[in-house]
mmCIF file of C-alpha atoms in Angstrom:
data_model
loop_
_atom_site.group_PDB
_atom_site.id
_atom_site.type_symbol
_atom_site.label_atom_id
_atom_site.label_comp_id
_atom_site.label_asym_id
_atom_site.label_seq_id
_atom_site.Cartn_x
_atom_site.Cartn_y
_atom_site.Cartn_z
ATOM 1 C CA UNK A 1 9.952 3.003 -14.773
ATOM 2 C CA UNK A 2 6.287 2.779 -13.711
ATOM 3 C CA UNK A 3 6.001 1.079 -9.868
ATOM 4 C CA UNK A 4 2.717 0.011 -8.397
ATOM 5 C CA UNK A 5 0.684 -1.281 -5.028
ATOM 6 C CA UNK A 6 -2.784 -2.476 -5.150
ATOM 7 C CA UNK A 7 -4.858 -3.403 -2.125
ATOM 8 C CA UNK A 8 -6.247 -6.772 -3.783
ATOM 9 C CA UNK A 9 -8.448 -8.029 -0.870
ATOM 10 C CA UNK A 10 -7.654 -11.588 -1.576
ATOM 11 C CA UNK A 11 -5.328 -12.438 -4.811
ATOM 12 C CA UNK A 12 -6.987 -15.828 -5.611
ATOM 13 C CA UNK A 13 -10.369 -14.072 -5.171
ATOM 14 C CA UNK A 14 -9.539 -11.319 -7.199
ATOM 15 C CA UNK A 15 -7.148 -13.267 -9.544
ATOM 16 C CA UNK A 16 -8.964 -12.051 -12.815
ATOM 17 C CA UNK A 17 -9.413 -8.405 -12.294
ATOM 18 C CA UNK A 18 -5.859 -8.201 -11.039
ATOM 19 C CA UNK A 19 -4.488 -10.558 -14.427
ATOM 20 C CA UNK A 20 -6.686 -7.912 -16.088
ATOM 21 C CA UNK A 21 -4.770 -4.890 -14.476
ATOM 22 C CA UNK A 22 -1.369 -6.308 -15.302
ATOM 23 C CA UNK A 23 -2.339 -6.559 -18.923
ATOM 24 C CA UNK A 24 -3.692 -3.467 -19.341
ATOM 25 C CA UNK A 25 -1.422 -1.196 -17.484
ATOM 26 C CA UNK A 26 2.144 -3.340 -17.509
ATOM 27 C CA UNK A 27 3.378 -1.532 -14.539
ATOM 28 C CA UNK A 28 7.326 -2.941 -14.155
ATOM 29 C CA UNK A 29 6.723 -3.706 -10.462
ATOM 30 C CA UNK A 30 4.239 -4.300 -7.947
ATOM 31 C CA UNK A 31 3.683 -4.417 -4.386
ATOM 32 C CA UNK A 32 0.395 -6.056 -3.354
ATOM 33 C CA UNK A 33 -1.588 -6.295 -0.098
ATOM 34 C CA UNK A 34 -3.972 -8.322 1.474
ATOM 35 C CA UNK A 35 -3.030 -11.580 -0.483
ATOM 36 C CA UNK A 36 -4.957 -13.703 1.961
ATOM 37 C CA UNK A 37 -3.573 -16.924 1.094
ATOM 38 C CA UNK A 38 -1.037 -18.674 2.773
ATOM 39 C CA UNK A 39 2.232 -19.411 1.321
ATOM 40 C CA UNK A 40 1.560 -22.015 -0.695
ATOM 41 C CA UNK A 41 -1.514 -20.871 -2.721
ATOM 42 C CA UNK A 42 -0.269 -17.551 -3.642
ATOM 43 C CA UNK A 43 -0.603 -17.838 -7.697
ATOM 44 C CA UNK A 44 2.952 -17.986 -8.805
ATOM 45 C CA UNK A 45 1.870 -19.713 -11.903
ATOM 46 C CA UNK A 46 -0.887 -17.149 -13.336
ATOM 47 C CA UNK A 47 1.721 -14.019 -12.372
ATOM 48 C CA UNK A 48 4.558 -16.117 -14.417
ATOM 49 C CA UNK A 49 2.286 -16.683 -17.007
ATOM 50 C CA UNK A 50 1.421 -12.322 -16.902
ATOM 51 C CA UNK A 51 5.060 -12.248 -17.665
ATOM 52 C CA UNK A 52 6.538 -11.385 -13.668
ATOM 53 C CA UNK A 53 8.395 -12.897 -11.010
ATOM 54 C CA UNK A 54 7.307 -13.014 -7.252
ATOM 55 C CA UNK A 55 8.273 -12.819 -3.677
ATOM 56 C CA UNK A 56 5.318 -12.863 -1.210
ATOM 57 C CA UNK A 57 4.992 -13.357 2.679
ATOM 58 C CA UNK A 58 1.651 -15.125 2.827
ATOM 59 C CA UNK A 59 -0.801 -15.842 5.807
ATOM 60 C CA UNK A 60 -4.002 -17.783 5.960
ATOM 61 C CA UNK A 61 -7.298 -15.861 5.419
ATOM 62 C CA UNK A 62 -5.235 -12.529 6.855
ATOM 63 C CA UNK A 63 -2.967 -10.180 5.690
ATOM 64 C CA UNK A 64 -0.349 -11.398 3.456
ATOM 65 C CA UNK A 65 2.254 -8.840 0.984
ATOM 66 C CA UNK A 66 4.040 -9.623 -2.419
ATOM 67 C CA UNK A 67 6.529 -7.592 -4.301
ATOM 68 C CA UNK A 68 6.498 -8.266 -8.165
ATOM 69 C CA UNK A 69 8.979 -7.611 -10.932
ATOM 70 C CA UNK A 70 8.460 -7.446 -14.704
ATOM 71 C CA UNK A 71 12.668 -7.994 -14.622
ATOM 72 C CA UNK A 72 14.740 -9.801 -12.663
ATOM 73 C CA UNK A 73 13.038 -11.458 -9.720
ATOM 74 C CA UNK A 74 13.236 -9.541 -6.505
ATOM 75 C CA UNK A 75 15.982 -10.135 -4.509
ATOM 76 C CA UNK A 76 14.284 -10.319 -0.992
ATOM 77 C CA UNK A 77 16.242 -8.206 2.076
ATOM 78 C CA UNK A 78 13.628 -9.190 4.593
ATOM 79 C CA UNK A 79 10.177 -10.094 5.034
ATOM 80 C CA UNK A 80 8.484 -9.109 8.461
ATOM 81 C CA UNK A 81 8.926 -5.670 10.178
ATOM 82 C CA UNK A 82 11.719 -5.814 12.649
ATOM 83 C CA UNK A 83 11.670 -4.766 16.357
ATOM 84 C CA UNK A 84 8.821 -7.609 17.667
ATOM 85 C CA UNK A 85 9.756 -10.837 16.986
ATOM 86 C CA UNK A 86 6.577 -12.360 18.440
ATOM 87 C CA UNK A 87 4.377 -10.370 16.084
ATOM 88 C CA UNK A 88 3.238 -12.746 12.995
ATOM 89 C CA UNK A 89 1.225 -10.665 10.962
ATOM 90 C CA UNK A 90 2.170 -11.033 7.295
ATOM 91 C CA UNK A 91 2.483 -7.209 6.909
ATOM 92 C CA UNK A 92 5.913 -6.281 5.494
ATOM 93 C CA UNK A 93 8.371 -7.498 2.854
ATOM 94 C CA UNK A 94 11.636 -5.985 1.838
ATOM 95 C CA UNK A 95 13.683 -6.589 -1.753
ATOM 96 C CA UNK A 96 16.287 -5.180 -3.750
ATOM 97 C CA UNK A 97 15.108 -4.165 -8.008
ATOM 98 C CA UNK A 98 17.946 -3.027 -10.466
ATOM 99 C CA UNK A 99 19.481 -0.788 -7.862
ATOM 100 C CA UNK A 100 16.255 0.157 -5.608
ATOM 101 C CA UNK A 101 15.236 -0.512 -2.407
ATOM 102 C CA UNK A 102 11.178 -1.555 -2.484
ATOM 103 C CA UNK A 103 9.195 -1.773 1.257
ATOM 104 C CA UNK A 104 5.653 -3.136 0.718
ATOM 105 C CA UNK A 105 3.731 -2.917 3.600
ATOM 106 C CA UNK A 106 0.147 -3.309 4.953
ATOM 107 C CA UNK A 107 -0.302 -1.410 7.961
ATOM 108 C CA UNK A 108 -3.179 -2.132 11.053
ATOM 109 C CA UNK A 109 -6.098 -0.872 10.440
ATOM 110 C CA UNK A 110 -6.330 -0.559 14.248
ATOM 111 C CA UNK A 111 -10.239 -0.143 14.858
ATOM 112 C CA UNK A 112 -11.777 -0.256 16.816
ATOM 113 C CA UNK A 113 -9.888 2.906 18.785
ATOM 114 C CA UNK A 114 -8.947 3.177 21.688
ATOM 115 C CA UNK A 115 -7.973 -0.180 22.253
ATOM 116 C CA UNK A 116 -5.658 -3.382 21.719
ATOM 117 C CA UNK A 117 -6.240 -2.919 17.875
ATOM 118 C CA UNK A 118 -5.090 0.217 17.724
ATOM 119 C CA UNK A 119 -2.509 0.241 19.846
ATOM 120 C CA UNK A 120 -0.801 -2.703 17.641
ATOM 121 C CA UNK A 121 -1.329 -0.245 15.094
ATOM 122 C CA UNK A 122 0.885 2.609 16.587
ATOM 123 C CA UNK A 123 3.249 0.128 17.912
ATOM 124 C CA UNK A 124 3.705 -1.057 14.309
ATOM 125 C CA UNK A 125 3.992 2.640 13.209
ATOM 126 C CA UNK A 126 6.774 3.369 15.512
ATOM 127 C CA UNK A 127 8.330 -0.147 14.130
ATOM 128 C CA UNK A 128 8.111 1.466 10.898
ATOM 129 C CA UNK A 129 9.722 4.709 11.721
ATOM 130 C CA UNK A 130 12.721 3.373 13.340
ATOM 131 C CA UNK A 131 13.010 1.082 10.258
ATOM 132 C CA UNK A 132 12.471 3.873 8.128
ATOM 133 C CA UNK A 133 15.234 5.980 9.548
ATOM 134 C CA UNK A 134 17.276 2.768 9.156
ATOM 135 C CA UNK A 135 16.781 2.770 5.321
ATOM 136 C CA UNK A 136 17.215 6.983 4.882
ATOM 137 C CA UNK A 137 20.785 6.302 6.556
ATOM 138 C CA UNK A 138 22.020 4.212 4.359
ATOM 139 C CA UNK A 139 21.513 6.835 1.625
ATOM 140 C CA UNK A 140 20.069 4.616 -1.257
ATOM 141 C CA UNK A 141 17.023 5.088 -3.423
ATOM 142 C CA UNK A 142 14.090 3.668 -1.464
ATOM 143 C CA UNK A 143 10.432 3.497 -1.480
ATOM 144 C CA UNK A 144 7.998 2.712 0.963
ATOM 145 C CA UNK A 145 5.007 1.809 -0.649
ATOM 146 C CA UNK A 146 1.420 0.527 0.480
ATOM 147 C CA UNK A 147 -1.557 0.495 2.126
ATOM 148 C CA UNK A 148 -0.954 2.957 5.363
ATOM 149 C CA UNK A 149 -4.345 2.811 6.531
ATOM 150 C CA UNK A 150 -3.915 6.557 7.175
ATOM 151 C CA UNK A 151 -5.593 9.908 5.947
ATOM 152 C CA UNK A 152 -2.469 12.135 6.462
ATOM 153 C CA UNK A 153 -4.848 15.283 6.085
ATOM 154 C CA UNK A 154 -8.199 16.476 5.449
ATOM 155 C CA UNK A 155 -7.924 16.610 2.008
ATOM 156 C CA UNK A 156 -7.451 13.184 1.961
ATOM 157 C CA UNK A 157 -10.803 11.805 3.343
ATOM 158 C CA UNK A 158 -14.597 12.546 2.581
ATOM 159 C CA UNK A 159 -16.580 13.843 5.293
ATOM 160 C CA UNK A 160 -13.635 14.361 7.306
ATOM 161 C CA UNK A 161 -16.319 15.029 10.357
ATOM 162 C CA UNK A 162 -17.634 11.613 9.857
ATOM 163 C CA UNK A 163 -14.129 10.318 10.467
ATOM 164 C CA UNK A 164 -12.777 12.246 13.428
ATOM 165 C CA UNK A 165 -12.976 8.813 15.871
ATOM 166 C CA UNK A 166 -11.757 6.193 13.166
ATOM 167 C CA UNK A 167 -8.490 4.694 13.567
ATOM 168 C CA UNK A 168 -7.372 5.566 10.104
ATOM 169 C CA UNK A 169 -7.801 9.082 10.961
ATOM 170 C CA UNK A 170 -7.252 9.708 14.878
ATOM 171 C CA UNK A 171 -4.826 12.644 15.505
ATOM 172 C CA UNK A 172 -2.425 9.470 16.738
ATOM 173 C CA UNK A 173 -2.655 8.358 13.463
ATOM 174 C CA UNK A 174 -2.186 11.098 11.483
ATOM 175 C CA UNK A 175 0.972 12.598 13.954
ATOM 176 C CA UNK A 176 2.708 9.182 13.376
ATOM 177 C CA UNK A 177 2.276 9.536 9.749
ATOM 178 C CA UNK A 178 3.462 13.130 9.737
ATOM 179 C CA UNK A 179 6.391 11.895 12.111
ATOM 180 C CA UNK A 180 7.889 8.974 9.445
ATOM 181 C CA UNK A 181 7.736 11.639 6.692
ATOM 182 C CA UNK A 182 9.458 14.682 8.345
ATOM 183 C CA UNK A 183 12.649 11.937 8.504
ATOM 184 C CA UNK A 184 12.704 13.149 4.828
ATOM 185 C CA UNK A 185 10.835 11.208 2.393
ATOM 186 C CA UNK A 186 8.131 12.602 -0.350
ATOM 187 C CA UNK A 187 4.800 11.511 -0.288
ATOM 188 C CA UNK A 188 4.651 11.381 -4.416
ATOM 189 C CA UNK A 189 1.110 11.277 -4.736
ATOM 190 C CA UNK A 190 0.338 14.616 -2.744
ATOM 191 C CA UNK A 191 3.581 15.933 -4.224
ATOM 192 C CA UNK A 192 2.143 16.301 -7.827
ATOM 193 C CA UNK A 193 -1.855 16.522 -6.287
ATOM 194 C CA UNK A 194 -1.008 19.369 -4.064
ATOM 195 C CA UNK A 195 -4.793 20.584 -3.997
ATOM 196 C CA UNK A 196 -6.285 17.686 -5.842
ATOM 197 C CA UNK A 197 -9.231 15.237 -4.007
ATOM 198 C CA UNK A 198 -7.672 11.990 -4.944
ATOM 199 C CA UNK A 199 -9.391 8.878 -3.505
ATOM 200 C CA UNK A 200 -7.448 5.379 -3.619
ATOM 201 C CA UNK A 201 -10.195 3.470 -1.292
ATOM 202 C CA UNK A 202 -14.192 3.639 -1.648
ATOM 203 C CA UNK A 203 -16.059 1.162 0.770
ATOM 204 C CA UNK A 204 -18.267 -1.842 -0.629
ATOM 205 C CA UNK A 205 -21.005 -0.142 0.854
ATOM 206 C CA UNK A 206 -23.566 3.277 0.516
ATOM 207 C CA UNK A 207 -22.521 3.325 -3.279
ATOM 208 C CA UNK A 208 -19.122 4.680 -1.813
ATOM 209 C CA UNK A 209 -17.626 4.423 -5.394
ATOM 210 C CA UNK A 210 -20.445 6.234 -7.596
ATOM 211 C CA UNK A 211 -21.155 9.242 -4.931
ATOM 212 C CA UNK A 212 -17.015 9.211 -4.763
ATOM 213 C CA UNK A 213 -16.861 8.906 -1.087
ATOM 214 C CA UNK A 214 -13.462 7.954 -0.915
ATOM 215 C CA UNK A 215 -10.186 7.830 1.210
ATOM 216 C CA UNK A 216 -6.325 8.424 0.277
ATOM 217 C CA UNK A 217 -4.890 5.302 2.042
ATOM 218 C CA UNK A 218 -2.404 3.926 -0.334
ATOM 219 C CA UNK A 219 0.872 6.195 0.028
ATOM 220 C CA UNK A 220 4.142 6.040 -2.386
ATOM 221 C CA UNK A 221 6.982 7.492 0.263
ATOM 222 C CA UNK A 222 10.390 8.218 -1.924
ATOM 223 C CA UNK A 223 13.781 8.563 0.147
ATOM 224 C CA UNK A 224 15.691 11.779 -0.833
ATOM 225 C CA UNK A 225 17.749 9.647 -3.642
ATOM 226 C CA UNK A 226 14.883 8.907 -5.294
ATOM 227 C CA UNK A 227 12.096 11.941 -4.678
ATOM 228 C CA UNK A 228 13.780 13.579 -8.001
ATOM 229 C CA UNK A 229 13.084 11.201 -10.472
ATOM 230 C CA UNK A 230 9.611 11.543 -10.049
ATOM 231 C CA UNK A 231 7.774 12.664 -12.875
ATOM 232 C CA UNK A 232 4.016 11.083 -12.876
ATOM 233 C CA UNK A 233 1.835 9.574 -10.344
ATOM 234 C CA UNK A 234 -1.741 8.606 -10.212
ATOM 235 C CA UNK A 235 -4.707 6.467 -9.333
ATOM 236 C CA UNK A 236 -6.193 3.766 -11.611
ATOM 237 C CA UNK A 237 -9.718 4.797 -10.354
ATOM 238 C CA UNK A 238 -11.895 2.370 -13.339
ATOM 239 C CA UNK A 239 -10.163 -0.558 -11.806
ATOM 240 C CA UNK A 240 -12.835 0.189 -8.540
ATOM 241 C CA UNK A 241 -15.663 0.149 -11.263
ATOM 242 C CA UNK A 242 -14.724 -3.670 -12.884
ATOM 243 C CA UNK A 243 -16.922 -6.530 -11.524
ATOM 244 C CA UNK A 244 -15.764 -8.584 -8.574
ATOM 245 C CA UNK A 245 -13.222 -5.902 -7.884
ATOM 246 C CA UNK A 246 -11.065 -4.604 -4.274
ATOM 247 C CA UNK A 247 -12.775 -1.716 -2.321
ATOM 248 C CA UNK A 248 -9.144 -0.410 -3.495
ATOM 249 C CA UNK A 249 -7.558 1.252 -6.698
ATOM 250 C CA UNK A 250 -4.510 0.244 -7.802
ATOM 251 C CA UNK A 251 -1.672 3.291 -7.549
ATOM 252 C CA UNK A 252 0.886 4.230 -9.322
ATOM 253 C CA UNK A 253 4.390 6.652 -9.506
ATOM 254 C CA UNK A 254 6.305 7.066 -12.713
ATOM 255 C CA UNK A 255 10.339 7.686 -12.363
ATOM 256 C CA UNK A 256 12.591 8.719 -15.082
ATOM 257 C CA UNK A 257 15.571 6.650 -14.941
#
């Protein structure tokens, strides 16, 4: 089984090169991020037509997450992070795939820090985490899959120096990222990359992508029933190259069944 997320940075926008992707790759399900469409013009036609079914939680010109199934269509658990009910940020939808638990999120990006952005960010971290520990308890395969908007390490940035006052890389940041995985789940990517400068982010601007100024920001966490199935995981890196492309690469895990 081959599971992806992919920053699109606007799914009508971007409608082609992620059609394209589909095609090409045929992961068997998908979590997307920054849809930017509201609820109605999410594309449901165009990804039937590529041969999936949808859920999405969409939100005009912001934000916005879909979960996508070359199967059966997802059966949806929730959509929405729990523990604010006045937040209504399209950041976080829940389903249920042939036996596994799928979380797609889209995390703050919480600059500029210190201040209100960033502390929605951490207060939607710690929502996370308790949700998190929520899932691990119930002792089910689970992923957690997204854009983090988070460098967990130095590895996983360029110019770390240039970095040190960024949201996406504060020592907040980085300790609540380090907190949600000590609960016990595998970051697969840095699993199999253990050493390995592996990018899933270049910015739009100072050629980012051809001097491969990069940032890992697009994490696959696996719950303790699921960490051993792993056996492949990776970045579609030419995807950054197409025309009219996301500052993001899609990612991908592979799991034996």
């Amino acid at each position: 089984m081959k599971i992806a997320t992919y920053n699109v940075n606007g799914v009508n926008g971007r409608l082609p090169v992620l059609l394209r992707w589909l095609d090409e790759t045929a992961p068997d399900i998908v979590c997307l991020q920054e849809l930017k469409a509201p609820q109605e013009k999410f594309p449901e036609q165009a990804i039937l037509d590529a041969g999936y079914k949808a859920i999405w939680h969409g939100q005009k010109s912001w934000n916005g997450v879909a979960i996508l199934s070359r199967g059966d269509l997802p059966r949806e658990i929730r959509r929405g992070l729990p523990g604010d009910p006045d937040d209504t940020h399209s950041r976080y939808i829940e389903a249920e795939i042939g036996g596994l638990t799928v979380g797609g999120l889209y995390l703050p990006n919480g600059n500029p820090a210190p201040g209100p952005k960033f502390d929605y960010k951490l207060s939607w971290f710690d929502r996370l985490i308790t949700h998190a520990e929520g899932l691990l308890a119930a002792e089910k395969p689970v992923l957690l899959t997204g854009d983090f908007n988070v460098m967990p390490t130095e590895l996983d940035v360029y110019k770390p120096e240039s970095w040190v006052d960024d949201a996406l890389f504060r020592p907040e940041t980085r300790a609540a990222f380090a907190k949600l995985t000590a609960q016990g789940w595998t970051d697969a990517l840095r699993t199999l990359h253990p050493n390995e400068k592996i990018y899933t982010f270049w910015d739009y601007f100072r050629n980012a992508f051809a001097r491969n100024a990069g940032l890992r920001i697009d994490h696959f966490l696996l719950s303790p029933q699921l960490a051993p199935r792993l056996v492949g995981a990776g970045v579609d890196k030419q995807v950054r190259g197409w025309e009219k492309t996301s500052d993001h690469a899609p990612v991908w895990i592979e799991l034996k069944d």
